[in-house]
Amino acid sequence: MTEPVIELPVDRKIDTSQMKVTDEVAIQITGMNKWYGSFHVLRDVNMTVNRGERIVICGPSGSGKSTLIRCINRLEEHQAGQIIVDGTELTSDLKNIDKVRSEVGMVFQHFNLFPHLTILENCTLAPIWVRKIPKREAEATAMHFLEKVKIPEQAHKYPGQLSGGQQQRVAIARSLCMRPRIMLFDEPTSALDPEMIKEVLDTMISLAEEGMTMLCVTHEMGFAQAVANRVIFMDQGQIVEQNEPHAFFNNPQSERTKLFLSQILGH
Amino acid sequence: MSDTHAQTVSYVRETMLAPQDPPRSQTGAVKWVHENLFSGWINTGLTLISLLVIFWLVSGISPWLLNSVWRAGSLSECRAILDGTSGACFAVIVDRWHQLLFGFYPPALYWRPVLALLLLFVALAPVLFTGLPRRMLAFSALYPFIGYHLIWGGSLWFPVTALMGFGVGALAYLLMRKLNNLAAIFAAILAPVLWWVFAAGPLDSALYSIMPLGLDFVRSDRIGGFLISMIVGVSAISLSLPLGILLALGRQSDMVFIKTVCVVFIEFIRGVPLITLLLFASLLLNFFLPPGTSFDLILRVIIMLTFFASAYMAEVIRGGLAALPKGQYEAADALGLDYWKAQRLIIMPQALKISIPGIVNTFIGMFKDTTLLVFIAILEPLALANAIRADTNWNGIYWELFIFIGALFFIFCFGMSRYSMYLERKLKTDHR
């Protein structure tokens, strides 16, 4: 079998010096089940994420991968099993939910910026209202992260005036302004043109280089190969296979994984 | 260059073209007239027909208007001056304008409603235009009490003690907050109500006996004309928006009890004609209240109109909420904003912006609906027009009165409409 060609569309060297997986558990999911009505979306999912891990979750559409990461900050409610994020168990207790949500950042496929607020206001809103940080300080933090995602000059524009890639980078900066310990990415590049995918992946790589714990649902296998320390393949609501990226791409074990990889990777 | 393109497949542009000015026929007035009035045979025909219709209307109405009589004591005097020619008799407005505007309000005290109207504009300004200093909002919050005192008069201590109820509520909240948040909210609602029911009245009389400050009291049945339309319309408009927002949110709530109450309220109010509610307010409500309580008719009417408008408002706002993408709620949740913060900072600013045309529609509709008060013996402008026509001097006149009343309503409704257009332009940040 020939090795598949997996390209990272970003032309850069990746600095792995800060990417360290620790023994500290960040997310612990045990026996988690979820139904949409009578449809069993997630079936007995067990998963442990250690601090510093960079996990890519892939799988065919409808396999429950987005639902899984949306359960981690309770945008979706699970019906059975346990999810513990940073030592806090997710139950219907609103205090716990708010606590977890302020620790976990989320980036959406369609950016979900607030169109009635400027870029800067998008970034300072949650720090000011949730973290109670003074406005001036929140603005300084926001500008710091906007510089990090390389669009400080857009701070006073509205989201509608930015390109898709810029909007997604603002969305990442907006999450970072809450100083999260874990970042969730729900298909962050799926709604973007190829040129814009690059700039968003570049931002995500920088984040990984700083040692952020990341869970990414994505079809960017180049990103998985270069950045992830673990790739999880899901199908029909369950984890079918997981492995470190080199073994996952070059030596997949299950037939379902082989079929999926053969469809999305060029040879 | 271009002919190479036609012959071969391979083509490389060597020079980029600079932009040029459009042809003269594509700019300015010529273009506008061409595009909007004479763009084809059908449009040219329609333009000519419209011009003819406008000419016909203006030539029919203008002699009547231009030949108006402004000074006369009665309709027969008017007719004598006109001497058989066609002409309007606006003398009736000159003679009775004060009644149409103020009803039977004592003429010596006209300065009070006029001052109240001027202060209303001052109070509205910071609400309508965000560029003005935010401190002016303090005056807007006090205005209901100032306006009430100017129009009705009576003891100055009455609005003051009523206002103190809010202070009592805030105090109760601060004291109880140390114990429990829910108890604090409960106390903040209960304490002012108890204050208004039991303490405000005696305190008002006590203070008045010590220091008799105040204006001459004017009974509600003396207040009429356009003044009453403004009082009822402005109160109901400003109360129905917050109530409508709460109803819309309640209707979307996951809590079954709150949802049911809101749905029943909205569907009941929308399912009943306004005139029925007004008759209920004027005739039936007293049967349900404990004997001896006198509940001002104007107040009852304001409550009913507020309920009526807020049911419509709730549905308009629900439309705005439905138009928001689910991602906005999710992004707000994911950032850790709680329900009320998400509603206040993310959801409502957008939902209300989408709903502006519908909200203003409801406002305008309600303002005009105040004319229905004629049926429950409130002296709004139409009731007074009828009264004036019952006078032997002016028996038989109607166009002039209704034109005047219509013009008054038009000024305010048109103002609201223009403001809503201004607001929509100002809030347009999506750059679609």
XYZ file of C-alpha atoms in Angstrom:
699
model
C 0.000 0.000 0.000
C 1.331 3.391 -0.975
C 1.361 6.163 1.531
C -1.473 8.619 0.966
C -0.609 12.164 -0.029
C -1.698 14.506 2.711
C -0.888 18.133 2.210
C -1.068 20.932 4.718
C -2.225 23.952 2.686
C -0.224 26.260 4.958
C 3.336 26.900 3.920
C 5.165 27.113 7.235
C 7.279 25.246 9.716
C 5.497 24.096 12.825
C 7.161 24.757 16.138
C 6.361 21.772 18.337
C 8.394 22.867 21.364
C 5.322 24.003 23.356
C 3.030 21.176 22.247
C 3.145 18.971 25.300
C 0.535 16.474 26.360
C 0.339 16.386 30.157
C -1.146 13.794 32.518
C -3.764 16.229 33.761
C -7.265 15.278 32.546
C -9.109 18.135 30.842
C -12.223 16.358 29.623
C -13.545 12.997 30.774
C -16.494 11.467 28.934
C -17.843 8.118 30.154
C -20.696 6.050 28.758
C -22.297 9.074 27.114
C -25.460 8.565 25.081
C -27.634 11.040 23.271
C -30.870 10.770 21.339
C -32.652 13.224 19.022
C -36.207 12.026 19.654
C -35.952 8.310 18.983
C -32.791 8.658 16.871
C -29.707 7.442 18.758
C -27.059 10.008 17.752
C -24.260 9.192 20.175
C -23.832 5.645 21.407
C -21.784 4.889 24.493
C -18.994 7.375 23.847
C -15.974 7.062 26.141
C -13.149 9.521 25.769
C -10.476 11.185 27.846
C -8.738 14.369 26.759
C -5.578 15.381 28.586
C -4.446 18.951 28.876
C -2.330 19.948 25.889
C -3.859 17.398 23.518
C -4.751 18.375 19.959
C -7.469 16.041 18.796
C -9.003 15.947 15.339
C -12.383 14.263 15.020
C -13.388 13.180 11.546
C -16.048 11.025 10.005
C -18.847 11.060 7.425
C -21.662 13.590 7.802
C -24.275 12.526 10.317
C -21.752 10.497 12.290
C -22.317 12.614 15.408
C -18.929 14.334 15.528
C -20.352 17.854 15.785
C -22.919 16.686 18.313
C -20.125 15.214 20.410
C -18.168 18.436 20.754
C -21.360 20.461 21.175
C -22.155 18.260 24.185
C -18.868 19.281 25.777
C -20.119 22.842 26.348
C -23.724 21.728 26.608
C -25.047 23.341 23.453
C -26.591 19.884 23.255
C -27.827 17.977 26.273
C -26.768 14.345 26.742
C -29.274 11.903 28.165
C -27.056 9.262 29.718
C -23.480 9.024 30.929
C -21.115 11.551 32.359
C -19.158 14.518 30.992
C -16.636 16.155 33.287
C -14.890 19.268 31.993
C -12.044 20.665 34.096
C -13.412 18.891 37.134
C -16.941 20.214 36.680
C -19.649 17.719 35.776
C -22.195 18.879 33.227
C -25.684 18.438 34.641
C -28.795 20.566 34.323
C -27.300 22.804 37.025
C -27.036 26.198 35.294
C -24.122 27.316 37.460
C -21.987 24.398 36.308
C -22.980 24.983 32.697
C -22.024 28.671 32.844
C -18.753 27.758 34.555
C -17.825 25.230 31.864
C -18.876 27.553 29.063
C -16.681 30.355 30.303
C -13.697 27.949 30.426
C -14.305 26.375 27.016
C -14.056 28.393 23.813
C -16.041 27.434 20.745
C -15.602 28.263 17.065
C -18.493 27.544 14.705
C -18.702 26.612 11.048
C -20.685 29.756 10.251
C -18.633 32.029 12.563
C -21.751 33.310 14.394
C -20.331 36.762 14.979
C -22.800 39.308 16.300
C -23.621 41.431 13.233
C -24.901 44.427 15.204
C -21.608 44.905 17.056
C -18.198 45.972 15.790
C -15.326 43.493 15.761
C -13.927 45.021 18.936
C -17.333 44.918 20.647
C -17.744 41.292 19.602
C -14.486 40.511 21.370
C -15.079 42.551 24.537
C -18.747 41.686 25.152
C -18.286 38.424 27.053
C -15.209 39.520 29.059
C -17.085 42.641 30.192
C -20.440 41.027 30.968
C -19.394 37.545 32.097
C -15.929 38.064 33.537
C -16.712 41.614 34.771
C -13.435 42.936 33.394
C -13.235 46.757 33.090
C -13.944 47.949 29.562
C -10.513 49.433 28.948
C -8.737 46.281 30.031
C -11.069 44.107 27.947
C -10.342 46.269 24.906
C -6.605 45.931 25.436
C -6.969 42.135 25.636
C -9.160 42.130 22.539
C -6.621 44.136 20.564
C -3.897 41.748 21.714
C -5.774 38.760 20.319
C -6.851 40.605 17.166
C -3.169 41.259 16.526
C -2.502 37.593 17.120
C -5.014 36.625 14.425
C -3.523 39.403 12.281
C -6.501 41.725 11.833
C -6.117 44.551 14.367
C -6.867 47.096 11.621
C -10.428 45.759 11.275
C -11.338 46.367 14.946
C -13.864 49.114 14.273
C -15.589 47.523 11.299
C -18.712 45.388 11.420
C -18.612 41.627 10.722
C -20.569 42.124 7.478
C -17.648 44.126 6.052
C -15.124 41.296 6.509
C -14.340 38.280 4.355
C -15.225 34.803 5.580
C -11.671 34.001 6.612
C -11.349 37.265 8.507
C -14.672 36.644 10.232
C -13.558 33.199 11.344
C -10.307 34.624 12.720
C -12.339 37.217 14.633
C -14.462 34.371 15.992
C -11.302 32.660 17.219
C -10.073 35.903 18.793
C -13.482 36.395 20.412
C -13.216 32.993 22.071
C -9.634 33.592 23.146
C -10.604 36.857 24.866
C -12.357 34.738 27.497
C -8.969 33.075 28.175
C -10.346 29.560 27.712
C -8.350 26.472 28.751
C -9.933 24.313 26.055
C -10.937 25.250 22.489
C -13.582 23.451 20.463
C -13.673 23.871 16.675
C -16.802 22.752 14.839
C -15.803 22.490 11.156
C -14.120 25.908 11.247
C -13.036 25.890 7.599
C -15.982 24.134 5.924
C -17.716 27.349 4.880
C -14.594 28.998 3.474
C -12.878 29.411 0.106
C -9.504 27.656 -0.293
C -7.534 30.892 0.080
C -9.306 31.671 3.332
C -8.924 28.156 4.708
C -5.200 28.822 4.769
C -5.385 31.876 6.983
C -7.718 30.172 9.454
C -5.573 27.025 9.632
C -2.547 29.234 10.170
C -4.266 30.810 13.185
C -5.229 27.389 14.525
C -1.656 26.129 14.164
C -0.343 29.132 16.117
C -2.813 28.295 18.842
C -1.624 24.693 18.946
C 1.980 25.881 19.082
C 1.167 27.704 22.318
C 0.017 24.481 23.927
C -3.762 25.023 23.801
C -5.951 21.953 24.389
C -7.930 21.650 21.164
C -10.722 19.473 19.827
C -11.349 20.018 16.128
C -14.045 18.554 13.968
C -12.566 19.066 10.521
C -11.986 17.520 7.135
C -8.555 19.159 6.846
C -6.463 16.003 7.016
C -3.298 18.001 6.418
C -3.965 19.863 9.627
C -4.620 16.565 11.419
C -1.364 15.081 10.140
C 0.724 18.109 11.062
C -0.779 19.289 14.324
C -2.916 16.618 15.980
C -1.521 14.147 18.444
C -4.607 11.955 18.040
C -7.183 11.444 15.302
C -10.605 10.062 16.152
C -12.804 8.522 13.458
C -16.524 8.381 14.162
C -19.330 6.614 12.354
C -22.956 6.046 13.315
C -22.581 7.842 16.613
C -19.662 5.852 17.938
C -15.890 6.092 17.986
C -14.740 3.548 15.398
C -11.018 4.088 15.512
C -8.497 6.396 17.097
C -4.770 6.575 16.745
C -1.866 8.962 16.430
C -2.023 10.594 12.986
C 0.807 8.766 11.196
C -0.564 5.341 12.068
C -4.136 6.474 11.480
C -3.486 7.621 7.920
C -0.937 4.981 6.874
C -2.234 1.947 8.618
C -5.972 2.213 9.338
C -7.388 -0.908 10.978
C -11.158 -0.910 10.460
C -12.721 -1.377 7.006
C -14.977 1.634 7.605
C -11.967 3.863 8.251
C -10.170 2.561 5.176
C -13.191 3.295 3.004
C -13.577 6.803 4.475
C -9.882 7.623 4.015
C -9.814 6.307 0.482
C -12.693 8.643 -0.360
C -11.259 11.821 1.081
C -7.537 11.373 0.431
C -5.857 11.516 -2.957
C -3.349 8.768 -3.852
C -5.991 42.293 -28.680
C -9.624 41.280 -28.666
C -9.589 39.695 -32.128
C -6.805 37.330 -31.055
C -9.183 36.145 -28.391
C -11.812 35.235 -30.977
C -9.406 33.145 -33.010
C -7.284 31.272 -30.508
C -7.976 29.629 -27.197
C -4.870 30.895 -25.515
C -5.127 34.501 -24.389
C -3.071 36.694 -22.074
C -4.039 40.241 -21.139
C -1.066 42.565 -21.371
C -2.533 45.887 -20.270
C -5.209 46.410 -17.573
C -7.972 48.862 -18.549
C -8.470 52.031 -16.487
C -12.063 52.773 -15.376
C -13.890 55.372 -17.500
C -16.806 57.730 -16.818
C -20.246 56.315 -17.709
C -22.008 57.785 -20.812
C -23.889 61.023 -20.120
C -27.312 59.407 -20.526
C -26.461 57.189 -17.543
C -26.123 59.959 -14.944
C -28.106 62.693 -13.204
C -31.640 63.881 -13.850
C -31.793 62.633 -17.438
C -31.173 59.074 -16.293
C -33.651 59.350 -13.443
C -36.455 60.663 -15.649
C -35.718 58.099 -18.302
C -35.599 55.177 -15.882
C -38.491 56.121 -13.647
C -40.997 57.917 -15.864
C -40.485 57.102 -19.540
C -38.734 53.733 -19.630
C -41.200 52.224 -22.116
C -44.588 52.721 -23.798
C -46.557 51.388 -20.844
C -44.665 53.472 -18.290
C -44.931 56.592 -20.429
C -48.686 56.038 -20.663
C -48.977 55.505 -16.907
C -46.969 58.666 -16.241
C -49.275 60.728 -18.456
C -52.418 59.253 -16.880
C -51.051 59.919 -13.383
C -50.339 63.531 -14.310
C -53.904 63.906 -15.560
C -55.355 62.407 -12.357
C -53.221 64.702 -10.192
C -54.288 67.715 -12.264
C -57.934 66.730 -11.980
C -57.726 66.288 -8.183
C -55.837 69.525 -7.597
C -58.081 71.549 -9.891
C -61.127 70.128 -8.103
C -59.980 70.731 -4.541
C -57.861 73.867 -4.771
C -60.697 76.390 -5.450
C -62.502 75.055 -2.393
C -59.394 75.360 -0.261
C -58.173 78.688 -1.690
C -61.603 80.258 -1.235
C -61.612 79.436 2.513
C -63.366 81.619 5.033
C -61.338 82.006 8.223
C -63.425 84.569 10.132
C -67.089 83.942 10.812
C -69.270 83.236 13.844
C -71.389 80.483 12.339
C -71.900 78.363 9.268
C -74.673 80.647 7.980
C -72.330 83.625 8.297
C -69.767 81.634 6.297
C -72.288 80.945 3.578
C -73.260 84.592 3.459
C -69.603 85.559 2.913
C -69.112 82.886 0.248
C -72.286 84.061 -1.432
C -73.013 80.883 -3.343
C -69.426 80.150 -4.448
C -67.674 76.990 -3.381
C -65.310 77.394 -0.427
C -64.193 75.891 2.864
C -65.317 77.341 6.161
C -62.261 77.021 8.389
C -63.767 79.649 10.671
C -65.017 76.716 12.732
C -61.418 75.765 13.538
C -60.562 79.347 14.488
C -63.641 79.398 16.704
C -63.228 75.979 18.345
C -59.552 74.880 18.004
C -59.052 75.000 21.760
C -61.827 72.457 22.268
C -60.451 70.130 19.616
C -57.048 70.297 21.271
C -57.861 70.377 24.978
C -61.536 69.385 25.415
C -63.055 71.167 28.406
C -59.722 71.762 30.116
C -59.891 75.130 31.959
C -58.602 77.713 29.434
C -56.583 79.551 32.099
C -54.543 76.390 32.615
C -53.755 75.612 28.944
C -50.073 76.296 29.683
C -49.930 73.081 31.686
C -50.679 70.580 28.892
C -48.583 72.685 26.496
C -45.651 72.565 28.893
C -46.258 68.836 29.370
C -46.075 68.347 25.588
C -42.843 70.337 25.298
C -41.292 68.372 28.167
C -42.485 65.156 26.480
C -40.253 65.984 23.528
C -37.350 66.657 25.895
C -37.995 63.310 27.608
C -38.285 61.426 24.319
C -35.185 62.963 22.739
C -32.533 60.862 24.540
C -34.619 57.708 24.032
C -34.941 58.338 20.292
C -31.488 59.748 19.568
C -28.565 57.911 21.136
C -26.183 60.771 20.318
C -27.613 62.865 23.170
C -26.029 62.698 26.644
C -27.163 59.612 28.547
C -27.803 61.664 31.665
C -30.936 63.051 30.017
C -32.493 59.614 30.477
C -32.922 60.447 34.165
C -35.375 63.137 33.109
C -37.130 60.659 30.782
C -37.611 58.305 33.741
C -39.095 61.104 35.841
C -41.291 62.429 33.024
C -44.365 60.226 33.650
C -44.675 61.767 37.110
C -44.023 65.315 35.907
C -46.449 64.886 33.010
C -49.122 63.481 35.285
C -48.727 66.331 37.734
C -48.869 68.998 35.029
C -52.001 67.623 33.391
C -54.053 66.514 36.376
C -52.512 68.699 39.054
C -53.537 68.150 42.685
C -51.077 67.566 45.469
C -47.443 67.624 44.441
C -46.860 64.938 47.061
C -48.953 62.380 45.186
C -46.432 61.778 42.341
C -43.596 62.168 44.839
C -44.922 59.448 47.130
C -45.677 57.261 44.101
C -42.092 57.731 42.950
C -40.843 56.802 46.413
C -42.380 53.348 45.844
C -39.521 52.575 43.441
C -37.013 53.679 46.057
C -38.721 51.363 48.563
C -38.452 48.514 46.042
C -34.744 49.144 45.472
C -34.149 49.312 49.225
C -36.016 46.027 49.781
C -33.929 44.412 47.042
C -30.638 45.568 48.556
C -31.618 44.425 52.049
C -32.859 41.002 50.943
C -30.042 40.324 48.515
C -27.772 39.336 51.372
C -30.177 36.513 52.202
C -31.274 35.143 48.855
C -31.444 36.351 45.267
C -34.947 35.037 44.548
C -36.318 36.440 47.800
C -34.754 39.788 46.896
C -36.551 39.903 43.539
C -39.800 38.935 45.248
C -39.322 41.647 47.878
C -38.463 44.206 45.193
C -41.871 43.578 43.591
C -43.948 43.187 46.752
C -42.592 46.139 48.742
C -43.535 48.883 46.228
C -47.022 47.386 45.764
C -47.606 47.400 49.540
C -46.207 50.927 49.645
C -48.583 52.195 46.952
C -51.629 50.465 48.426
C -51.138 51.295 52.102
C -48.487 53.962 52.675
C -48.517 56.330 49.677
C -52.054 57.709 50.203
C -51.786 58.577 53.930
C -48.265 59.919 53.481
C -49.481 62.118 50.601
C -52.260 63.651 52.730
C -49.970 64.034 55.713
C -47.302 65.843 53.703
C -49.950 67.978 51.966
C -51.384 69.065 55.322
C -47.909 70.093 56.448
C -46.813 71.697 53.201
C -49.676 72.261 50.734
C -47.764 72.321 47.475
C -49.478 71.561 44.204
C -51.440 72.728 41.187
C -55.206 73.112 40.742
C -56.750 69.697 40.298
C -58.403 69.034 36.913
C -60.957 66.216 36.778
C -60.459 63.505 34.179
C -63.788 64.237 32.467
C -62.622 67.783 31.678
C -59.649 66.441 29.742
C -60.388 65.839 26.084
C -59.568 66.606 22.495
C -56.214 65.790 21.011
C -54.762 66.020 24.526
C -56.511 62.787 25.489
C -55.373 61.084 22.286
C -51.805 62.020 23.178
C -52.086 60.955 26.833
C -53.613 57.578 26.000
C -51.546 56.998 22.856
C -48.141 57.890 24.339
C -48.754 55.934 27.560
C -50.020 52.844 25.775
C -47.192 52.978 23.217
C -44.452 53.301 25.789
C -45.928 50.588 28.010
C -46.821 48.123 25.259
C -43.258 47.747 23.932
C -41.707 46.331 27.137
C -44.818 44.262 27.851
C -44.784 42.964 24.273
C -41.120 41.950 24.603
C -41.856 40.033 27.801
C -44.859 38.319 26.203
C -42.830 37.341 23.135
C -40.079 35.884 25.329
C -42.659 34.163 27.510
C -44.256 32.585 24.482
C -40.873 31.096 23.531
C -40.096 29.975 27.070
C -39.481 26.349 27.983
C -41.432 26.837 31.182
C -44.899 25.475 30.501
C -46.761 27.682 32.962
C -45.283 30.960 31.700
C -45.700 29.878 28.100
C -49.363 28.960 28.589
C -50.174 32.232 30.341
C -48.561 34.222 27.519
C -50.191 32.238 24.725
C -53.648 32.489 26.318
C -53.213 36.223 26.925
C -52.014 36.952 23.385
C -54.603 34.795 21.666
C -57.448 36.094 23.824
C -56.594 39.758 23.317
C -56.001 39.322 19.593
C -59.211 37.402 19.217
C -61.391 40.145 20.706
C -62.257 43.439 18.957
C -60.707 46.493 20.581
C -64.097 48.130 21.010
C -65.211 45.168 23.158
C -62.204 45.637 25.409
C -62.903 49.357 25.666
C -66.546 48.765 26.563
C -65.347 46.212 29.094
C -63.031 48.836 30.564
C -65.690 51.509 30.731
C -68.743 49.501 31.791
C -67.908 46.095 33.201
C -64.606 46.534 34.988
C -66.258 48.315 37.914
C -68.349 45.227 38.700
C -65.207 43.218 39.250
C -63.465 45.758 41.438
C -64.265 45.961 45.153
C -67.137 48.387 45.833
C -66.015 51.890 46.673
C -62.839 51.802 44.607
C -62.940 54.452 41.955
C -60.600 53.655 39.167
C -60.092 56.493 36.765
C -61.647 55.812 33.355
C -58.581 57.146 31.518
C -56.366 54.802 33.501
C -58.635 51.848 32.693
C -58.559 52.755 29.017
C -54.759 53.063 29.016
C -54.485 49.597 30.578
C -56.820 48.048 27.995
C -55.109 49.729 25.036
C -51.723 48.657 26.411
C -52.904 45.045 26.655
C -54.315 45.218 23.145
C -51.184 46.696 21.590
C -48.799 44.474 23.554
C -50.487 41.317 22.241
C -49.836 42.497 18.684
C -46.379 43.725 19.648
C -45.537 40.300 21.086
C -46.326 38.638 17.784
C -44.359 41.214 15.797
C -41.331 40.684 18.029
C -41.767 36.925 17.875
C -41.387 37.295 14.115
C -38.111 39.142 14.678
C -36.930 36.433 17.069
C -37.790 33.728 14.561
C -35.752 35.510 11.893
C -32.566 35.318 13.956
C -30.268 32.426 13.045
C -29.910 29.776 15.751
C -26.146 30.403 15.677
C -26.638 33.724 17.468
C -28.178 31.976 20.471
C -25.451 29.322 20.375
C -22.629 31.852 20.174
C -24.102 33.760 23.119
C -24.448 30.504 25.100
C -20.964 29.346 24.181
C -19.485 32.605 25.501
C -21.140 31.942 28.856
C -23.772 34.720 28.721
C -26.822 33.835 30.816
C -30.375 34.018 29.447
C -31.131 37.647 30.335
C -27.731 38.938 29.266
C -27.955 37.080 25.974
C -31.436 38.479 25.386
C -30.427 42.019 26.284
C -27.094 42.200 24.501
C -27.393 39.843 21.548
C -30.916 38.696 20.766
C -33.175 41.695 21.438
C -31.043 44.362 19.699
C -31.196 42.272 16.538
C -34.768 41.020 16.856
C -36.093 44.508 17.565
C -34.159 45.925 14.628
C -35.747 43.381 12.324
C -39.151 44.162 13.813
C -38.956 47.967 13.527
C -41.421 48.251 10.619
C -43.911 45.986 12.387
C -43.479 47.710 15.735
C -44.025 51.161 14.262
C -46.991 49.782 12.337
C -48.528 48.700 15.631
C -47.715 52.065 17.235
C -49.361 53.999 14.417
C -52.356 51.673 14.377
C -52.818 52.051 18.098
C -52.462 55.830 18.012
C -55.246 55.994 15.449
C -57.308 53.483 17.427
C -57.555 56.041 20.224
C -60.351 57.583 18.131
C -62.467 54.563 19.131
C -62.668 56.117 22.575
C -65.530 58.174 21.119
C -67.764 55.162 21.757
C -67.165 55.096 25.497
C -67.952 58.751 26.077
C -64.389 59.989 26.262
C -64.075 63.424 24.677
C -61.465 62.615 22.079
C -61.364 64.795 18.921
C -64.113 62.947 17.016
C -66.464 63.187 19.997
C -65.814 66.913 20.131
C -66.357 67.242 16.381
C -69.769 65.686 16.909
C -70.427 68.057 19.809
C -69.437 71.080 17.705
C -71.699 69.981 14.886
C -74.548 69.654 17.386
C -74.183 73.377 18.115
C -76.755 75.393 16.149
C -74.013 77.742 14.915
C -72.068 74.984 13.219
C -74.772 72.470 12.409
C -74.035 70.946 8.996
C -70.252 71.389 8.884
C -68.035 68.329 8.722
C -65.230 68.370 6.105
C -63.307 71.163 7.780
C -63.381 69.548 11.234
C -62.284 66.167 9.964
C -59.531 67.690 7.807
C -58.177 69.427 10.891
C -58.344 66.280 13.046
C -56.889 64.192 10.244
C -54.014 66.644 9.821
C -53.217 66.454 13.549
C -53.075 62.658 13.458
C -51.150 62.688 10.208
C -48.388 64.891 11.643
C -47.717 62.481 14.493
C -48.107 59.255 12.500
C -45.922 60.581 9.685
C -43.355 61.630 12.278
C -43.269 58.102 13.697
C -42.939 56.640 10.244
C -40.026 58.927 9.326
C -38.305 58.184 12.616
C -38.557 54.454 12.005
C -36.950 54.901 8.585
C -34.149 56.941 10.147
C -33.644 54.243 12.784
C -33.535 51.454 10.217
C -30.872 53.306 8.248
C -28.862 54.022 11.375
C -28.943 50.425 12.588
C -28.072 48.952 9.230
C -24.745 47.316 10.033
C -25.032 44.022 8.194
C -23.924 45.524 4.848
C -25.934 43.092 2.799
